[in-house]
Every structure is written in structure tokens, then in C-alpha cells.
XYZ file of C-alpha atoms in Angstrom:
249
model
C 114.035 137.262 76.649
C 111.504 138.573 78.945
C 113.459 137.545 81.929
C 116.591 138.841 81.443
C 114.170 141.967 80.953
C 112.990 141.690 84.106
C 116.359 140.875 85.808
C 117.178 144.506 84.567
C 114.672 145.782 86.091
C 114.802 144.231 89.553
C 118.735 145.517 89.240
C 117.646 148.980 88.593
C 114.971 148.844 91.652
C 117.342 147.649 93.664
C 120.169 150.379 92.947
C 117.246 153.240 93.454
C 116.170 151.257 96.871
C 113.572 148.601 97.351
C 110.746 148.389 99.622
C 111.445 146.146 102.531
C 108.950 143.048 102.117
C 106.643 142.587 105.147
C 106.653 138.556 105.615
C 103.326 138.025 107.124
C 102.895 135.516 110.195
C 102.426 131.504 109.424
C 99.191 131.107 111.287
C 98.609 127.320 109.807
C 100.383 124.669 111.112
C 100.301 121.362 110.316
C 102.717 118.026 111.053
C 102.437 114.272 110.175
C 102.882 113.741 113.725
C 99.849 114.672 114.715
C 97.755 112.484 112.757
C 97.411 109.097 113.436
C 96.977 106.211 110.985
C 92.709 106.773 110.831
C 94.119 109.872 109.142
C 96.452 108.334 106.862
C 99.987 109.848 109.051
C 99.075 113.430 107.100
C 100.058 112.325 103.956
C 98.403 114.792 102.280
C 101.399 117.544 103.868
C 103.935 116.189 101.852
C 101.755 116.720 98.701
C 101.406 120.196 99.807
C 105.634 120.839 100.570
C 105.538 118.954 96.985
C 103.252 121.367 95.774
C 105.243 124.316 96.790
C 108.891 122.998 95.827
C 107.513 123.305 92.286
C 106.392 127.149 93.026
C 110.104 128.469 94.679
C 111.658 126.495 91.740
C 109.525 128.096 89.275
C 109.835 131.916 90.575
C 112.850 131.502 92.373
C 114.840 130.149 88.991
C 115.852 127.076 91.245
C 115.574 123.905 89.082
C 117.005 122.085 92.440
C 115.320 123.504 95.069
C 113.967 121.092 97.614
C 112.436 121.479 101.280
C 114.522 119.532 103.562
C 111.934 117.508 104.908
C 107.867 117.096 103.438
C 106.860 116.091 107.693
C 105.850 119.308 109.047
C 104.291 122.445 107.896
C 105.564 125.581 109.942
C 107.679 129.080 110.046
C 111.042 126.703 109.657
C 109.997 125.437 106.829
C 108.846 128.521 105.060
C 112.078 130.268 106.069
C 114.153 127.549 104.070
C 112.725 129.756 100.833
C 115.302 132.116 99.843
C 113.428 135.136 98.301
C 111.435 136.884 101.266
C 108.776 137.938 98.358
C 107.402 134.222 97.514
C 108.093 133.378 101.024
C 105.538 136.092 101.408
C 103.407 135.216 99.095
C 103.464 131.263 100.147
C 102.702 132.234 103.944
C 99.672 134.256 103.170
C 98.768 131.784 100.865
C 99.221 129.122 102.913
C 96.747 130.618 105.676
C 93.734 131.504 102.743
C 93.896 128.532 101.885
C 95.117 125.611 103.418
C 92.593 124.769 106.010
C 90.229 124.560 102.859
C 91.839 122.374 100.956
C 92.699 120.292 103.727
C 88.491 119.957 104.428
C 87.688 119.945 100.560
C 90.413 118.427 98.642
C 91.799 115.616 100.848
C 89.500 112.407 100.773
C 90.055 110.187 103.676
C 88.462 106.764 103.307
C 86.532 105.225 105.929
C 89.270 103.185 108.325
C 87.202 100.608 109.778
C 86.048 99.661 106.455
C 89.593 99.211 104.663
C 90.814 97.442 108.157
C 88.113 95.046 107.832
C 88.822 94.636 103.915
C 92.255 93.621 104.750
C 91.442 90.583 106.863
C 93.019 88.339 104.226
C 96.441 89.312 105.380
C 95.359 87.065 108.358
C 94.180 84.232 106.074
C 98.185 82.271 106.482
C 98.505 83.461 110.530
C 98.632 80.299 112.453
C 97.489 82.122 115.514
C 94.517 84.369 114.148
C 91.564 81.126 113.848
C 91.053 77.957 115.364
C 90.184 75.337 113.225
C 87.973 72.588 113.887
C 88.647 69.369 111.066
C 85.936 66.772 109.970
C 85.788 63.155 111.495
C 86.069 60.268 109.890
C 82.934 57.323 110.653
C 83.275 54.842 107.417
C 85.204 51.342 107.752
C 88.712 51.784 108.527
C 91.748 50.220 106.156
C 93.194 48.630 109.169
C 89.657 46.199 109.301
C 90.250 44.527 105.619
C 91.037 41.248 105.771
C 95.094 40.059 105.669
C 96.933 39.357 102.944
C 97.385 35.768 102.328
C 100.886 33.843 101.833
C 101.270 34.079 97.992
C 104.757 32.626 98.747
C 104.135 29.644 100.771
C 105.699 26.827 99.577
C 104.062 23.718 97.473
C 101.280 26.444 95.773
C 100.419 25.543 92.339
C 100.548 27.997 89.705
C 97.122 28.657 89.651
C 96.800 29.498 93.861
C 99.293 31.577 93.935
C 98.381 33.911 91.369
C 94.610 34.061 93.056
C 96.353 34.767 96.432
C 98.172 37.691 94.233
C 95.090 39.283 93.056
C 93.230 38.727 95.941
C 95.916 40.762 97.786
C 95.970 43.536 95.010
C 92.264 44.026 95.664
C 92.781 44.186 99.650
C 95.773 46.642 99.274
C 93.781 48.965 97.061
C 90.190 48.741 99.348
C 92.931 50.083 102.563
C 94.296 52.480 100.323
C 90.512 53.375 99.268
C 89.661 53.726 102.808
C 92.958 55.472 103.847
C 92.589 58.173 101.676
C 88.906 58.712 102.517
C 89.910 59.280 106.168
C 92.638 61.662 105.379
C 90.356 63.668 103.200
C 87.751 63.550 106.163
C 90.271 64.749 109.063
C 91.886 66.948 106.915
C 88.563 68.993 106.249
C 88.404 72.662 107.934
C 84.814 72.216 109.042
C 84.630 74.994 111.069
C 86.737 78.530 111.520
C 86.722 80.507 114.745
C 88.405 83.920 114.959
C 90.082 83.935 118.097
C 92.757 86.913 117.540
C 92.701 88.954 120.682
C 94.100 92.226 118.918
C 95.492 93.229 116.024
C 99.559 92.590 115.529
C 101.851 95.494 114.397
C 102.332 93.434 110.752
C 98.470 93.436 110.383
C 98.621 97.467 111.284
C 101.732 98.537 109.164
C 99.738 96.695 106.109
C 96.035 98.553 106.811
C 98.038 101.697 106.893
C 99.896 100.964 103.989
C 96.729 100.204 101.881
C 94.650 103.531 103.854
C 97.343 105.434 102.713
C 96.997 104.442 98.987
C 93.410 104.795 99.041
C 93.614 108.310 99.994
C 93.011 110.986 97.179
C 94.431 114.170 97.362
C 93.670 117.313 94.974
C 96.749 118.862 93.788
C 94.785 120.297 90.776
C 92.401 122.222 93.375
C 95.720 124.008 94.745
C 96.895 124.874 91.473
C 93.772 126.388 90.660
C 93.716 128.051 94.263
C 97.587 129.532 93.354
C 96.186 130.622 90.105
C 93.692 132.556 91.502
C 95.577 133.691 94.144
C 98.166 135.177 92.194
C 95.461 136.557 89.645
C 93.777 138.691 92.680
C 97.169 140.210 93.915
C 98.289 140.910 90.512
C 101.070 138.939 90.160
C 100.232 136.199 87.605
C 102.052 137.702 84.494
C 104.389 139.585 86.444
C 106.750 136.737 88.207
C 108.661 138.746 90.670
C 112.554 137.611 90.654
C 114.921 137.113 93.796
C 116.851 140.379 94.762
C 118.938 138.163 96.468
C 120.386 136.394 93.403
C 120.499 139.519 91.497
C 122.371 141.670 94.320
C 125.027 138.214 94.034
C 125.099 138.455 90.444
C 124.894 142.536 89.932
């Protein structure tokens, strides 16, 4: 009920003649291009565009509203709000308090740390080590004796089936030995890095986790607005759009 009180209101102003609002100059800028992955690409700027869609939808009555990009921070941006009087009151508030926030309630890890941390993403890269394998110094299978002719003709019974396990035995002593050697040559006995620089897959994924590691206050802002708003005494006093109201009057 209260707002369709104030709707009145702002309809009755605006019949008698309003004050022309004085939109003060941006004098914070700030864009994703010009930070660099050691500062996460800005990230924190489209928190703060996120920040302020909820503000123009809240006193502009705009359940929709949405900034057409969250990349850059300047006067085109803030002109995309369509009542001049939170435009106002987002510019000024943007230069109080943005640098601030930016200093005290955006937490940037330290890059070289999380780049080395993510050193297992080279773990499977065929070209980031060179490997060095174990050698192999115990008897070899090729060295066990021959099998003998279990087949040969005029062999009793009793020859034949020596001969048989004599050749089981020799077959499993070169598979013994076989094995032994592949387990030996096989070994990674030493690991050299020998990457020259780092790959764009290796950088997309140490940006990727930077970025997620980053912490940025959003309750410090709404605590900042709050006490913004409190000091120009407009906290229980949500001014409404004349624009909308001149469309609807």
C-alpha cells in the first residue's frame, strides 16, 4: 500500500514541477580488460554490475532489469539506468566507494602459488618431463636352457612325461625372468622437467582455478549501500521513477 502512496505523490510533484536531478560525473572506471590473469580478468566487476542490477530492480520496480554487459564499469553503463535519480545516486556511490572495496573487499590469492599448485595438470603431458627407466642386470629368459623333444619318436611313457615337466619348469623360469625385466625397464627412475614455457591449456586452467579462489565481499557493499543511503536520507524513503509515472499518469 505504501507504494501506490508514494506513486501519488511522485504524480502530484511532478504536475506542480520537479527539480531537475543533477547526475554527478563517473570519476571511477574500471574494465576486465585491464586486468590480466595475476588479477583474476577483474572478476570482481561483474560482482559489482551484479550488485547494482539488484539495486535499479529494487527502486526502479524492474523485476527484469539487466546491464547489458558485467565487462566494464563506466558513464555507458550507468546511463543504461532509466531513472536519472538512482543513476545519481549509483554514480556518487560508485566514486565513495568503489576504490575501497576494490582494496578491502576483493581477496586476490597469490598467483605464483596457485600456478605452481596446478602442476598436476602436466602430470599426463608427454612433452612436459623426460623420463629416464630402470635397467635390467639379472639372467635373461633367452639364456635357459631349450626345451627338449617331448615328441620324438620311440620315448617311453615315462621320458616323455619328464621331458614335459622339465619343459614346464624352463617355460615358467623365462617367463620368471621376462617379467622381471619388463618390470625393471618399465620403472620411471628418474623425472626431469624439461617444459620450456607454459602452454595456453596449462594457462586457461591456472586462471580458471585463480579465478575460483578469489573471494569477493558482496556483503561489505551492501552494508556500504546501507549506509550510504542512511546518510543521504533515503533509506525509508525509496524514491520512484518519474519516468514510469509520467508514462503511466
Amino acid at each position: 500500500m505504501a507504494c501506490f502512496v508514494l506513486s501519488a505523490l511522485a504524480l502530484k510533484k511532478q504536475r506542480l514541477g520537479l527539480p531537475h536531478v543533477d547526475v554527478p560525473k563517473l570519476e571511477v572506471v574500471d574494465s576486465r580488460d585491464d586486468h590480466g590473469s595475476e588479477e583474476a580478468d577483474g572478476t570482481w566487476i561483474g560482482e559489482y554490475v551484479l550488485f547494482m542490477e539488484g539495486i535499479v530492480r529494487k527502486r526502479c520496480g524492474l523485476p527484469t532489469f539487466a546491464f547489458s554487459d558485467d565487462y566494464h564499469l563506466d558513464a555507458d553503463l550507468f546511463d543504461e539506468i532509466p531513472s536519472p535519480h538512482v543513476r545519481a545516486l549509483l554514480i556518487e556511490f560508485t566514486n565513495q566507494v568503489y576504490p575501497d572495496w576494490k582494496d578491502d573487499g576483493v581477496d586476490l590469492p597469490d598467483y605464483d602459488y596457485v600456478r605452481d599448485d596446478c602442476r598436476s595438470y602436466c602430470e599426463e603431458c608427454e612433452d612436459a618431463y623426460e623420463e629416464t627407466y630402470g635397467t635390467y642386470d639379472g639372467p635373461l629368459a633367452e639364456d635357459v636352457e631349450p626345451d627338449e623333444d617331448a615328441n620324438a619318436p620311440g620315448l617311453s611313457k615315462r621320458v616323455r612325461q619328464a621331458r614335459e615337466r622339465r619343459n614346464a619348469a624352463r617355460q615358467a623360469e623365462r617367463h620368471r625372468r621376462q617379467e622381471a625385466r619388463d618390470d625393471a625397464e618399465s620403472e620411471v627412475v628418474d623425472r626431469e622437467w624439461i617444459c620450456g614455457s607454459d602452454c595456453d591449456g596449462f594457462l586457461d586452467y591456472v586462471s580458471e582455478r585463480f579465478r575460483a579462489e578469489v573471494t569477493v565481499d558482496t556483503d561489505m557493499l551492501e552494508r556500504m549501500w546501507e549506509a550510504f543511503l542512511e546518510e543521504k536520507g533515503e533509506r525509508d524513503f525509496p524514491p520512484l521513477i518519474v519516468e514510469l509515472a509520467r508514462r503511466g499518469s
